[in-house]
PDB file of C-alpha atoms in Angstrom:
ATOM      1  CA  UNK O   1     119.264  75.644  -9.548  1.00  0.00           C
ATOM      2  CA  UNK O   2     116.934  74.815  -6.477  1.00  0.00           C
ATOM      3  CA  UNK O   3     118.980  76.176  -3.549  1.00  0.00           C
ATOM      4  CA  UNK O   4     118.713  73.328  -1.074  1.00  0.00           C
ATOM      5  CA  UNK O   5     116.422  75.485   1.732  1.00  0.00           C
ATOM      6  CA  UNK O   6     114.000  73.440  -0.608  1.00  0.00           C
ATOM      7  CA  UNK O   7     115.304  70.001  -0.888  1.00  0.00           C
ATOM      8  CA  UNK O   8     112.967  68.649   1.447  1.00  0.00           C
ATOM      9  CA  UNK O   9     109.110  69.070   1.434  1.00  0.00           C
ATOM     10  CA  UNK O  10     107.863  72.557   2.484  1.00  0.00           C
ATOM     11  CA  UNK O  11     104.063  72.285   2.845  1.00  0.00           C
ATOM     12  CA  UNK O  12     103.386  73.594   6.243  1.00  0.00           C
ATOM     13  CA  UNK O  13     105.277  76.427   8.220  1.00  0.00           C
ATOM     14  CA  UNK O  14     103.819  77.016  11.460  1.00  0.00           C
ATOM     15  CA  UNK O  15     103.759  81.258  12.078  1.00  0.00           C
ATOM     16  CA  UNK O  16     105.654  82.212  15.222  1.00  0.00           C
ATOM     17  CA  UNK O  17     105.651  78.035  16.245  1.00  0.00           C
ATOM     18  CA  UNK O  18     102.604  76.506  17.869  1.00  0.00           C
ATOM     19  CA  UNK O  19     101.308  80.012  18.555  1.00  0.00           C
ATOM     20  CA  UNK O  20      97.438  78.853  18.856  1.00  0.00           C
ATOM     21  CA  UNK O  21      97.905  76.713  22.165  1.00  0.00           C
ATOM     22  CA  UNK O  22     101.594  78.822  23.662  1.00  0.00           C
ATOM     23  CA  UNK O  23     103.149  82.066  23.778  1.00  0.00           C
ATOM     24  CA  UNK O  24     104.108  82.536  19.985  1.00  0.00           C
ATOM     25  CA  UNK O  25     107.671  82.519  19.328  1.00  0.00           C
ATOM     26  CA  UNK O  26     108.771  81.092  22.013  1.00  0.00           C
ATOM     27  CA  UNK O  27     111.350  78.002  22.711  1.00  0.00           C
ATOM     28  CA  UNK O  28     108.239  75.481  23.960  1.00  0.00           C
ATOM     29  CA  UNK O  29     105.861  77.170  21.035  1.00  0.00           C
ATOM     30  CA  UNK O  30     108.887  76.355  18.488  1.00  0.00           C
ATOM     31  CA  UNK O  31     109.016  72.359  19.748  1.00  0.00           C
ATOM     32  CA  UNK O  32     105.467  71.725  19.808  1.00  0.00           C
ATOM     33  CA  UNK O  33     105.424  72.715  16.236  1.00  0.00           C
ATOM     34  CA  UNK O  34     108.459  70.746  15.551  1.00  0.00           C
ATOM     35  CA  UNK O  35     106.971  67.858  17.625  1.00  0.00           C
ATOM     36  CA  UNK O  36     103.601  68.096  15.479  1.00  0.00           C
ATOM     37  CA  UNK O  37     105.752  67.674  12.181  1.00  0.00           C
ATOM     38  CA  UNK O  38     105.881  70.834  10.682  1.00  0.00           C
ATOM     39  CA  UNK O  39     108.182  71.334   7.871  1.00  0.00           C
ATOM     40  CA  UNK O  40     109.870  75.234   8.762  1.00  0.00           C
ATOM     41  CA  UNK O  41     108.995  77.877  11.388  1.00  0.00           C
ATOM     42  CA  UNK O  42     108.199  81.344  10.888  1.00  0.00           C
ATOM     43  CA  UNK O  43     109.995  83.299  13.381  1.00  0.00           C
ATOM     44  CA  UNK O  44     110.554  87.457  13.678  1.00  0.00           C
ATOM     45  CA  UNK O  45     113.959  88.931  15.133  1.00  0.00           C
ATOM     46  CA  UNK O  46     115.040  92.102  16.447  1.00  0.00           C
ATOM     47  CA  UNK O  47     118.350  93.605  17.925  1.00  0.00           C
ATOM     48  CA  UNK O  48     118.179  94.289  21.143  1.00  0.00           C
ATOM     49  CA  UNK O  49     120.154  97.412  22.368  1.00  0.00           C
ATOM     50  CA  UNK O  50     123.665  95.605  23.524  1.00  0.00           C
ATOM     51  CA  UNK O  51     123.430  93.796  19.818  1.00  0.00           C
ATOM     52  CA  UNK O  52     121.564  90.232  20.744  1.00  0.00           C
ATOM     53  CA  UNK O  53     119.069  88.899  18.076  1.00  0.00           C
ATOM     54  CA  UNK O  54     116.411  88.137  20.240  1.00  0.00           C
ATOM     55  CA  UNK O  55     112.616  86.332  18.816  1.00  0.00           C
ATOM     56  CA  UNK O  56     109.873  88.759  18.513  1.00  0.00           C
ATOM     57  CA  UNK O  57     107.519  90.139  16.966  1.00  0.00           C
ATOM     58  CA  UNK O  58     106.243  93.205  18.032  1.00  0.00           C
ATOM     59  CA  UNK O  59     108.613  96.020  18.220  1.00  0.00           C
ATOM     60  CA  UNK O  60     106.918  96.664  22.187  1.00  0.00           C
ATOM     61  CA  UNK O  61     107.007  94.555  24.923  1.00  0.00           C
ATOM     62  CA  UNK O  62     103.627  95.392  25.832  1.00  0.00           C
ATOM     63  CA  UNK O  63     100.806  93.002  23.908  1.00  0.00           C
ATOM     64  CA  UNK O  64     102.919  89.837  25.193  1.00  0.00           C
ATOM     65  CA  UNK O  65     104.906  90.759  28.560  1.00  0.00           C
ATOM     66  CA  UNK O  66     102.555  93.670  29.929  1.00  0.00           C
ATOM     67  CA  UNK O  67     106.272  95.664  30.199  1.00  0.00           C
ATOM     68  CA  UNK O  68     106.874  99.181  28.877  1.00  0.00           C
ATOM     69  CA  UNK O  69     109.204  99.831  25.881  1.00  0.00           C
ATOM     70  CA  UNK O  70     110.973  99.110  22.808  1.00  0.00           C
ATOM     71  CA  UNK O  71     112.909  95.638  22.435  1.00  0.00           C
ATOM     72  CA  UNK O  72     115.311  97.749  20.687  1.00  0.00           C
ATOM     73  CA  UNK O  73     116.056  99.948  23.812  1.00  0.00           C
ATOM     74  CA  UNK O  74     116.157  96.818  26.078  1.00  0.00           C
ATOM     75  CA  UNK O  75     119.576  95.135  26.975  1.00  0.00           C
ATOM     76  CA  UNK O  76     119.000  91.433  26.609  1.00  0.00           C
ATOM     77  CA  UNK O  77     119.865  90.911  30.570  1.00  0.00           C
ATOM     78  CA  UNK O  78     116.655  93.547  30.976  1.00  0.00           C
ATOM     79  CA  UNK O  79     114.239  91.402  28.167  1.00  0.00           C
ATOM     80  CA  UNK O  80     115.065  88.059  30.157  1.00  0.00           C
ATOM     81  CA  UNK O  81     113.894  89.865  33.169  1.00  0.00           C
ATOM     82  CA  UNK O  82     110.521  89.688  31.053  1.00  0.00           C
ATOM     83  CA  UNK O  83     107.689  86.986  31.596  1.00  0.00           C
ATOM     84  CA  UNK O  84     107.378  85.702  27.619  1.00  0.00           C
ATOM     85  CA  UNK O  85     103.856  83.531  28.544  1.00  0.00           C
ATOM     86  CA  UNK O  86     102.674  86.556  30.683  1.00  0.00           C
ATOM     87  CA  UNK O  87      99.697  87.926  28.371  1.00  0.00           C
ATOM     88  CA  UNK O  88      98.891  84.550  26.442  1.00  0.00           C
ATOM     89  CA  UNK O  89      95.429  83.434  26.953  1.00  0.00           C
ATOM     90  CA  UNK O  90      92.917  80.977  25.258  1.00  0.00           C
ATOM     91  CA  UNK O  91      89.794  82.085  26.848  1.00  0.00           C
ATOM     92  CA  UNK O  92      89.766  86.120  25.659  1.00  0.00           C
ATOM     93  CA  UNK O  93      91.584  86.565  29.329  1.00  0.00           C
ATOM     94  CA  UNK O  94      90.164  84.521  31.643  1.00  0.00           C
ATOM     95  CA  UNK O  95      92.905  82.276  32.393  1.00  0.00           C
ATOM     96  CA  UNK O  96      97.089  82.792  31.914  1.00  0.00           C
ATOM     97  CA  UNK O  97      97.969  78.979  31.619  1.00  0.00           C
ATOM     98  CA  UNK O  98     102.138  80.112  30.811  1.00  0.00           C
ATOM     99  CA  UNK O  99     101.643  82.737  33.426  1.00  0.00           C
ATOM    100  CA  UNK O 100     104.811  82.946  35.548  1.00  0.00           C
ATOM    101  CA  UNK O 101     105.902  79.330  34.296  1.00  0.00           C
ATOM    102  CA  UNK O 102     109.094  81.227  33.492  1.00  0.00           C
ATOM    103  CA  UNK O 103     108.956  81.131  29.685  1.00  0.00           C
ATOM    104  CA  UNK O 104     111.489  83.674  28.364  1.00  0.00           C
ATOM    105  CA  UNK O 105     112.575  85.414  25.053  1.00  0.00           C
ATOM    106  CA  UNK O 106     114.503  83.321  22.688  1.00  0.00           C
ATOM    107  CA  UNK O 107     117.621  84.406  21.006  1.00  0.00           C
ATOM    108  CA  UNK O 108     117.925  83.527  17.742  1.00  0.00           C
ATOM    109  CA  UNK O 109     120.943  81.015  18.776  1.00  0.00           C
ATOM    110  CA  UNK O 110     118.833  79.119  21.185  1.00  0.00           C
ATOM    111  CA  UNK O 111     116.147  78.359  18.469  1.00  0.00           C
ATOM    112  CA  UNK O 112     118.179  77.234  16.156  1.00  0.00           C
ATOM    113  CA  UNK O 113     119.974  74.692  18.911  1.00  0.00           C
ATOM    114  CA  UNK O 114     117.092  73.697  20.436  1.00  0.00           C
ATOM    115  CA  UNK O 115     115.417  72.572  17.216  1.00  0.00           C
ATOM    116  CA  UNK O 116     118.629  71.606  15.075  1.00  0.00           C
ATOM    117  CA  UNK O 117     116.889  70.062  12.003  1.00  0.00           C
ATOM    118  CA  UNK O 118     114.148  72.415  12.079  1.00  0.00           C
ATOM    119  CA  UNK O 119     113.883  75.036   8.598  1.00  0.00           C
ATOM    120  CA  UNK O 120     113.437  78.662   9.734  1.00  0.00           C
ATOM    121  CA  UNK O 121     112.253  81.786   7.989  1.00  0.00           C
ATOM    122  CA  UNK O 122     112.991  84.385   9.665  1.00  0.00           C
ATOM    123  CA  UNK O 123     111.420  88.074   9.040  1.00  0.00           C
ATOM    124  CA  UNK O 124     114.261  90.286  10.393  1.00  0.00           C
ATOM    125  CA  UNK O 125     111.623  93.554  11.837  1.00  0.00           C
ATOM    126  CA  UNK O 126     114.457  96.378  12.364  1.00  0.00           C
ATOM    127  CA  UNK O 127     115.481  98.603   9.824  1.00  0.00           C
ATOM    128  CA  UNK O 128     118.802  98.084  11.277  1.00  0.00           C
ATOM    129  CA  UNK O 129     122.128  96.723   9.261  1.00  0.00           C
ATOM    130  CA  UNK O 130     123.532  95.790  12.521  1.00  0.00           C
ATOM    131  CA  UNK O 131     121.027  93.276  12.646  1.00  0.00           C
ATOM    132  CA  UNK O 132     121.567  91.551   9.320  1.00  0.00           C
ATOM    133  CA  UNK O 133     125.242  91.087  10.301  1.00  0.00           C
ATOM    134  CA  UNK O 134     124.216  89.638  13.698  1.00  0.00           C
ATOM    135  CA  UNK O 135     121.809  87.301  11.617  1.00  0.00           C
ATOM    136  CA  UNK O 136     124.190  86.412   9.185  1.00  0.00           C
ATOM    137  CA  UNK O 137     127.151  85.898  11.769  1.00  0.00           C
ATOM    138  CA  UNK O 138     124.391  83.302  14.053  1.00  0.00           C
ATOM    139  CA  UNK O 139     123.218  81.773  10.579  1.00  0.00           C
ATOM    140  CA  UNK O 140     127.033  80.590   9.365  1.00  0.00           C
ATOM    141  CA  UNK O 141     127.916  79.882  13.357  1.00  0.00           C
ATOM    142  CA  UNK O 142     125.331  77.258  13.290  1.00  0.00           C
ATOM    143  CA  UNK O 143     126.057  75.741   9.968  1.00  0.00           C
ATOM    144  CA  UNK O 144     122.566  76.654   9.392  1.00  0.00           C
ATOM    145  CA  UNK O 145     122.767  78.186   5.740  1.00  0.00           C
ATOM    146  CA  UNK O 146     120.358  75.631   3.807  1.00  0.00           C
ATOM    147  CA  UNK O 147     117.749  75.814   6.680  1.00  0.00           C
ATOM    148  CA  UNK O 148     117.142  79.321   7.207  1.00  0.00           C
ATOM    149  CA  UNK O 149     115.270  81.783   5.122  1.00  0.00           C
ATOM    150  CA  UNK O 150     115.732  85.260   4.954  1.00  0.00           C
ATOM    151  CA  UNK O 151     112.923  87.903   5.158  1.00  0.00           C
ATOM    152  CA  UNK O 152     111.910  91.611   5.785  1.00  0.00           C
ATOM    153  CA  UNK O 153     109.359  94.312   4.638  1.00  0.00           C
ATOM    154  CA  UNK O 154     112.247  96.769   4.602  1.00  0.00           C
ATOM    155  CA  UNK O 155     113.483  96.600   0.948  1.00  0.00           C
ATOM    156  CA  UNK O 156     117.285  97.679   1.879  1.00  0.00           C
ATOM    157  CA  UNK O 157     117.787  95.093   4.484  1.00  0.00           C
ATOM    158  CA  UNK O 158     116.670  92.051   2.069  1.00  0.00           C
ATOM    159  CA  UNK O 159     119.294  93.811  -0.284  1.00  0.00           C
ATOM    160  CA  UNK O 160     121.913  93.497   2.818  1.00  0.00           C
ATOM    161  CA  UNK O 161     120.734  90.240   3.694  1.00  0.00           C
ATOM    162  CA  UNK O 162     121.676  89.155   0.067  1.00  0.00           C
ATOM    163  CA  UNK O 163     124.877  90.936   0.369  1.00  0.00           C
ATOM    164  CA  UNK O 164     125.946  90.199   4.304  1.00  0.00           C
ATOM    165  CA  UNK O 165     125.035  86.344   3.443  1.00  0.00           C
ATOM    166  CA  UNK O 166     124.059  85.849  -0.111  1.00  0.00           C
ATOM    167  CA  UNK O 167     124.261  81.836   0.482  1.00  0.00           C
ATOM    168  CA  UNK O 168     120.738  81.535   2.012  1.00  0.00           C
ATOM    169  CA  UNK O 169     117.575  81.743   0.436  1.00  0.00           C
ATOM    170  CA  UNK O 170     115.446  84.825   0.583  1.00  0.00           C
ATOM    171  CA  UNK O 171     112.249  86.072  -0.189  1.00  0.00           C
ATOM    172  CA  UNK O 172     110.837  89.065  -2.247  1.00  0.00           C
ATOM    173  CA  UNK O 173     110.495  92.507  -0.361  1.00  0.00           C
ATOM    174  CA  UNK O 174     106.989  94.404   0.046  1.00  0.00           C
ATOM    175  CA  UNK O 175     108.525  97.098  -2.629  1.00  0.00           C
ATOM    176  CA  UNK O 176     109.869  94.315  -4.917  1.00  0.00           C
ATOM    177  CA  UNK O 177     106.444  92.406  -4.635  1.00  0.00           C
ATOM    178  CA  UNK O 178     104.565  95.350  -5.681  1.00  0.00           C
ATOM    179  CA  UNK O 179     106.382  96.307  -8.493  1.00  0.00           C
ATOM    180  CA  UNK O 180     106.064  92.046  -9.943  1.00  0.00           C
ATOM    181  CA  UNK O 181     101.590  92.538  -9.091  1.00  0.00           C
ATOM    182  CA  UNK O 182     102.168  95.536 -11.422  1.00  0.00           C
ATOM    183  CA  UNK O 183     104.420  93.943 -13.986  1.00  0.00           C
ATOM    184  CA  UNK O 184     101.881  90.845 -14.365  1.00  0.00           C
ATOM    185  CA  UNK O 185      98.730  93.221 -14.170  1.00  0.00           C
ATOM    186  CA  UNK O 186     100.372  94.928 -17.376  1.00  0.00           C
ATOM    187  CA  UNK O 187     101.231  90.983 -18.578  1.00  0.00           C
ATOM    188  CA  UNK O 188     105.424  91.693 -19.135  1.00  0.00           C
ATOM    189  CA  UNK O 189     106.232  89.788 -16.085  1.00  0.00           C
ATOM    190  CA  UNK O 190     107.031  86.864 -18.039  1.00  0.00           C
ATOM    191  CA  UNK O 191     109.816  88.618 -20.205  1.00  0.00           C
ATOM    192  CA  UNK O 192     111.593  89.545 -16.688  1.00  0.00           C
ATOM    193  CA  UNK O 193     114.262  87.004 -15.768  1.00  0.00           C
ATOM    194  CA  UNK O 194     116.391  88.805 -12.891  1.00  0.00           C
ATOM    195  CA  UNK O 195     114.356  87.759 -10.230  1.00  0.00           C
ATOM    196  CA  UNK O 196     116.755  87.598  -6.885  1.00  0.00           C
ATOM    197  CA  UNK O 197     114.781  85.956  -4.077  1.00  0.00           C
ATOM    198  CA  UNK O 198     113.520  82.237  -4.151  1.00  0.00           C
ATOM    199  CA  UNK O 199     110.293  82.763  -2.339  1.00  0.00           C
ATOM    200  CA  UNK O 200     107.681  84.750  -3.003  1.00  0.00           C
ATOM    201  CA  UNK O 201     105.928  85.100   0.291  1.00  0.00           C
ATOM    202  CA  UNK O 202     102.405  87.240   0.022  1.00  0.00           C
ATOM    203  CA  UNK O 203      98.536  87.538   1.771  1.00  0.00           C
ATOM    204  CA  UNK O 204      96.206  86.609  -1.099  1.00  0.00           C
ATOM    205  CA  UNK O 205      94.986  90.375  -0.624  1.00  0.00           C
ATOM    206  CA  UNK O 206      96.777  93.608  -0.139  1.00  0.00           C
ATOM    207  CA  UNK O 207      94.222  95.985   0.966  1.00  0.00           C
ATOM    208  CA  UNK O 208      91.741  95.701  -1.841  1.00  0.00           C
ATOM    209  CA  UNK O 209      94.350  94.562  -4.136  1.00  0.00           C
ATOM    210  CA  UNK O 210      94.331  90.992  -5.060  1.00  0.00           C
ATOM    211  CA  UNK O 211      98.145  89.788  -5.570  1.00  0.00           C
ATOM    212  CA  UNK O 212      97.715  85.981  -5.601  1.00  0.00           C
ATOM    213  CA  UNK O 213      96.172  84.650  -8.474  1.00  0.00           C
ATOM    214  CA  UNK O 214      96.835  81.605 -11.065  1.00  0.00           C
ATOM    215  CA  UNK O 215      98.811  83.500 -13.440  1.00  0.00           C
ATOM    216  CA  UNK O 216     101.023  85.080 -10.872  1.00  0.00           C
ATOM    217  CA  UNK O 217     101.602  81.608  -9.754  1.00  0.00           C
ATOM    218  CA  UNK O 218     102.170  80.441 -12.970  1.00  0.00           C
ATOM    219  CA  UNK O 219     104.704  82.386 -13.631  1.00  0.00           C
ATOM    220  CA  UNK O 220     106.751  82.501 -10.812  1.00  0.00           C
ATOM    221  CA  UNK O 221     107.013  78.441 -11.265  1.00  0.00           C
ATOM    222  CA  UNK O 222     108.126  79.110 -14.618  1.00  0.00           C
ATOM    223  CA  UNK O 223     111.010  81.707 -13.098  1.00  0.00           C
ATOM    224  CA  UNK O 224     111.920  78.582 -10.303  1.00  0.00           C
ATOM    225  CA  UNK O 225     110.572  81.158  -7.359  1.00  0.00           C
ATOM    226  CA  UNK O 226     108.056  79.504  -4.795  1.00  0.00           C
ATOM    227  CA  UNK O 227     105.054  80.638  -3.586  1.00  0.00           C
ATOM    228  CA  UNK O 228     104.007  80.973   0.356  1.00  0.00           C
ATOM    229  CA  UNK O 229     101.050  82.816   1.347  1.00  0.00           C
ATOM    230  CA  UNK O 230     100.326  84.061   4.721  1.00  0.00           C
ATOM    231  CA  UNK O 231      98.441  83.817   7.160  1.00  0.00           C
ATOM    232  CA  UNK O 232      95.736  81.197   6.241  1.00  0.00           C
ATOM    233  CA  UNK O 233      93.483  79.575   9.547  1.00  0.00           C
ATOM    234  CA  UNK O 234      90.389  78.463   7.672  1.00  0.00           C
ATOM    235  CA  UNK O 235      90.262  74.729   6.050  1.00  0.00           C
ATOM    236  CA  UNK O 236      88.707  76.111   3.399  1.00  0.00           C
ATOM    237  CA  UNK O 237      91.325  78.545   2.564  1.00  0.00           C
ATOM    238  CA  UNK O 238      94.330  76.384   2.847  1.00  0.00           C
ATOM    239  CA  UNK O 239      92.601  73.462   0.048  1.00  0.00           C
ATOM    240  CA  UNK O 240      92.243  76.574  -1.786  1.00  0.00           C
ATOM    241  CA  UNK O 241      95.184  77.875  -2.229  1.00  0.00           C
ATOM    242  CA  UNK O 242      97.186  74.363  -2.576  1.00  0.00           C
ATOM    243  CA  UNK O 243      94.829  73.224  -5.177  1.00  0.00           C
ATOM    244  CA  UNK O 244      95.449  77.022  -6.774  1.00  0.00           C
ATOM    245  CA  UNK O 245      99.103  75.546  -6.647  1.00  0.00           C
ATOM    246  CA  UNK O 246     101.155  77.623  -3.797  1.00  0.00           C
ATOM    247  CA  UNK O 247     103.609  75.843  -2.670  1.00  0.00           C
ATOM    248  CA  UNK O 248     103.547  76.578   0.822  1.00  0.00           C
ATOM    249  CA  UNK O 249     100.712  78.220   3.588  1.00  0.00           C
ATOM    250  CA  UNK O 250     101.672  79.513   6.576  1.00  0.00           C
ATOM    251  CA  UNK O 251      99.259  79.456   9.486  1.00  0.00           C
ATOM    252  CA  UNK O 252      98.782  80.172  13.367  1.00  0.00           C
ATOM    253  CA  UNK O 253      97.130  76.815  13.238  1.00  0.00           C
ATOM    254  CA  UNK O 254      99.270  73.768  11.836  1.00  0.00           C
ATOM    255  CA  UNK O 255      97.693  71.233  13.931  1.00  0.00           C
ATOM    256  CA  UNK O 256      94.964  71.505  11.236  1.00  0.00           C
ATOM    257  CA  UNK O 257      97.039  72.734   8.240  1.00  0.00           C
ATOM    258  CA  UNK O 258      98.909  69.547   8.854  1.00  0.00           C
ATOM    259  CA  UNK O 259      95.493  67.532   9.076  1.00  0.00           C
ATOM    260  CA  UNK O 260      94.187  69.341   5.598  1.00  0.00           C
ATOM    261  CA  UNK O 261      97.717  68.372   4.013  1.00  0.00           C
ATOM    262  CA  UNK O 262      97.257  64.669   5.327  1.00  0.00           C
ATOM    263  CA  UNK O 263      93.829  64.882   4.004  1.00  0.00           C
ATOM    264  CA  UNK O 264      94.137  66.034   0.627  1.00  0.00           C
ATOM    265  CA  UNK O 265      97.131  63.515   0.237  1.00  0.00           C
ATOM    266  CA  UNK O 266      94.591  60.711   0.756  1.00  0.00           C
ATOM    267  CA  UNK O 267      92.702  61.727  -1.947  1.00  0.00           C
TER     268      UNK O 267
END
């Protein structure tokens, strides 16, 4: 059965919000996205060091803020200290346009509030089981089971993640995706049936590697698993891969994913 994450069309999910014209993953990056119709929003969370999922990506401060340090060392009191639209530029540096505007990291709490109909996946970035509690115990305060997605590269905490809060949906991790490319490069993927996340979720290259292709995608529609690949900023590249039949592309750009969608619709 479809778990209902999926009820609703899930075409375009904008990576870390409107992230090509504001600070990515930020409260004003998340709006614009939701104010440009996306359907989810790819966030990243960490734990900071007094236990408050906070949105971000990088494990430093340093490429977004110009601070020093881990996120994970930070107290959230210290992080809000932090200027979130500090290092964002459009012009390679010339000009800060959120500079000092007083843009702050998010908490995983605030995003969901501020956009309250909005879909989320969320890539939880510690290797931490503190963190997947936290998650879970925000997720179920906000009622927001069917509209959040679950996601890591660390193979133990999507394990957790199924454990801690088993009701959401959840997405295959880097070890478990590996393992299916190998299974359908031998062709015996098709006789496996235990397949525990909903979402496949995958670059159309690892490395050298190729891991999307027709087959694959074949297959997981036969298993009921959906297929998202990431990151995908070229027009070219996002007709592509719908008309290879993912279900979903993710992109720093969804002012023109959502114009390619519209597009191909037409036709």
């Amino acid at each position: 059965m479809e778990h209902k994450y999926f009820n609703k069309t899930l075409k375009v999910v904008a990576h870390r919000g409107d992230s090509a014209y504001f600070p990515e993953n930020t409260i004003p990056a998340f709006k614009s996205a939701a104010e440009l119709g996306v359907d989810c929003i790819e966030t990243d969370v960490h734990l900071t060091s007094d236990g408050v999922c906070v949105i971000w990506h990088d494990d430093t401060l340093k490429r977004l803020t110009g601070g020093n340090g881990l996120v994970s060392d930070k107290s959230y009191k210290e992080l809000l200290t932090m200027d979130a639209g500090n290092m964002f530029t459009m012009d390679n540096g010339k000009t800060f346009p959120y500079r000092g505007k007083g843009i702050k990291i998010a908490t995983l709490d605030e995003a969901l509030k501020a956009i309250p109909e909005m879909r989320f996946n969320v890539d939880l970035k510690d290797n931490n089981f503190d963190l997947v509690k936290e998650f879970a115990k925000i997720v179920r305060n906000n009622n927001a089971e069917n509209r959040v997605l679950g996601a890591s590269f660390h193979d133990i905490i999507l394990k957790k993640i199924r454990i801690f809060i088993p009701e959401i949906a959840s997405s295959f991790s880097k070890k478990e995706m590996r393992i299916i490319v190998i299974l359908n490069k031998l062709k015996i993927l098709g006789f496996f049936s235990n397949f525990k996340a909903n979402a496949a979720q995958i670059p159309e290259f690892n490395g050298k590697t190729k891991v999307l292709t027709k087959s694959l995608i074949k297959i997981f529609h036969k298993k009921g698993v959906k297929v998202h690949v990431w990151t995908v900023n070229k027009k070219e590249d996002m007709i592509r891969f719908y008309k290879m039949g993912v279900d979903t592309v993710m992109t720093d750009d969804p002012r023109l994913l959502i114009e390619t969608v519209n597009e191909m619709t037409k036709k």
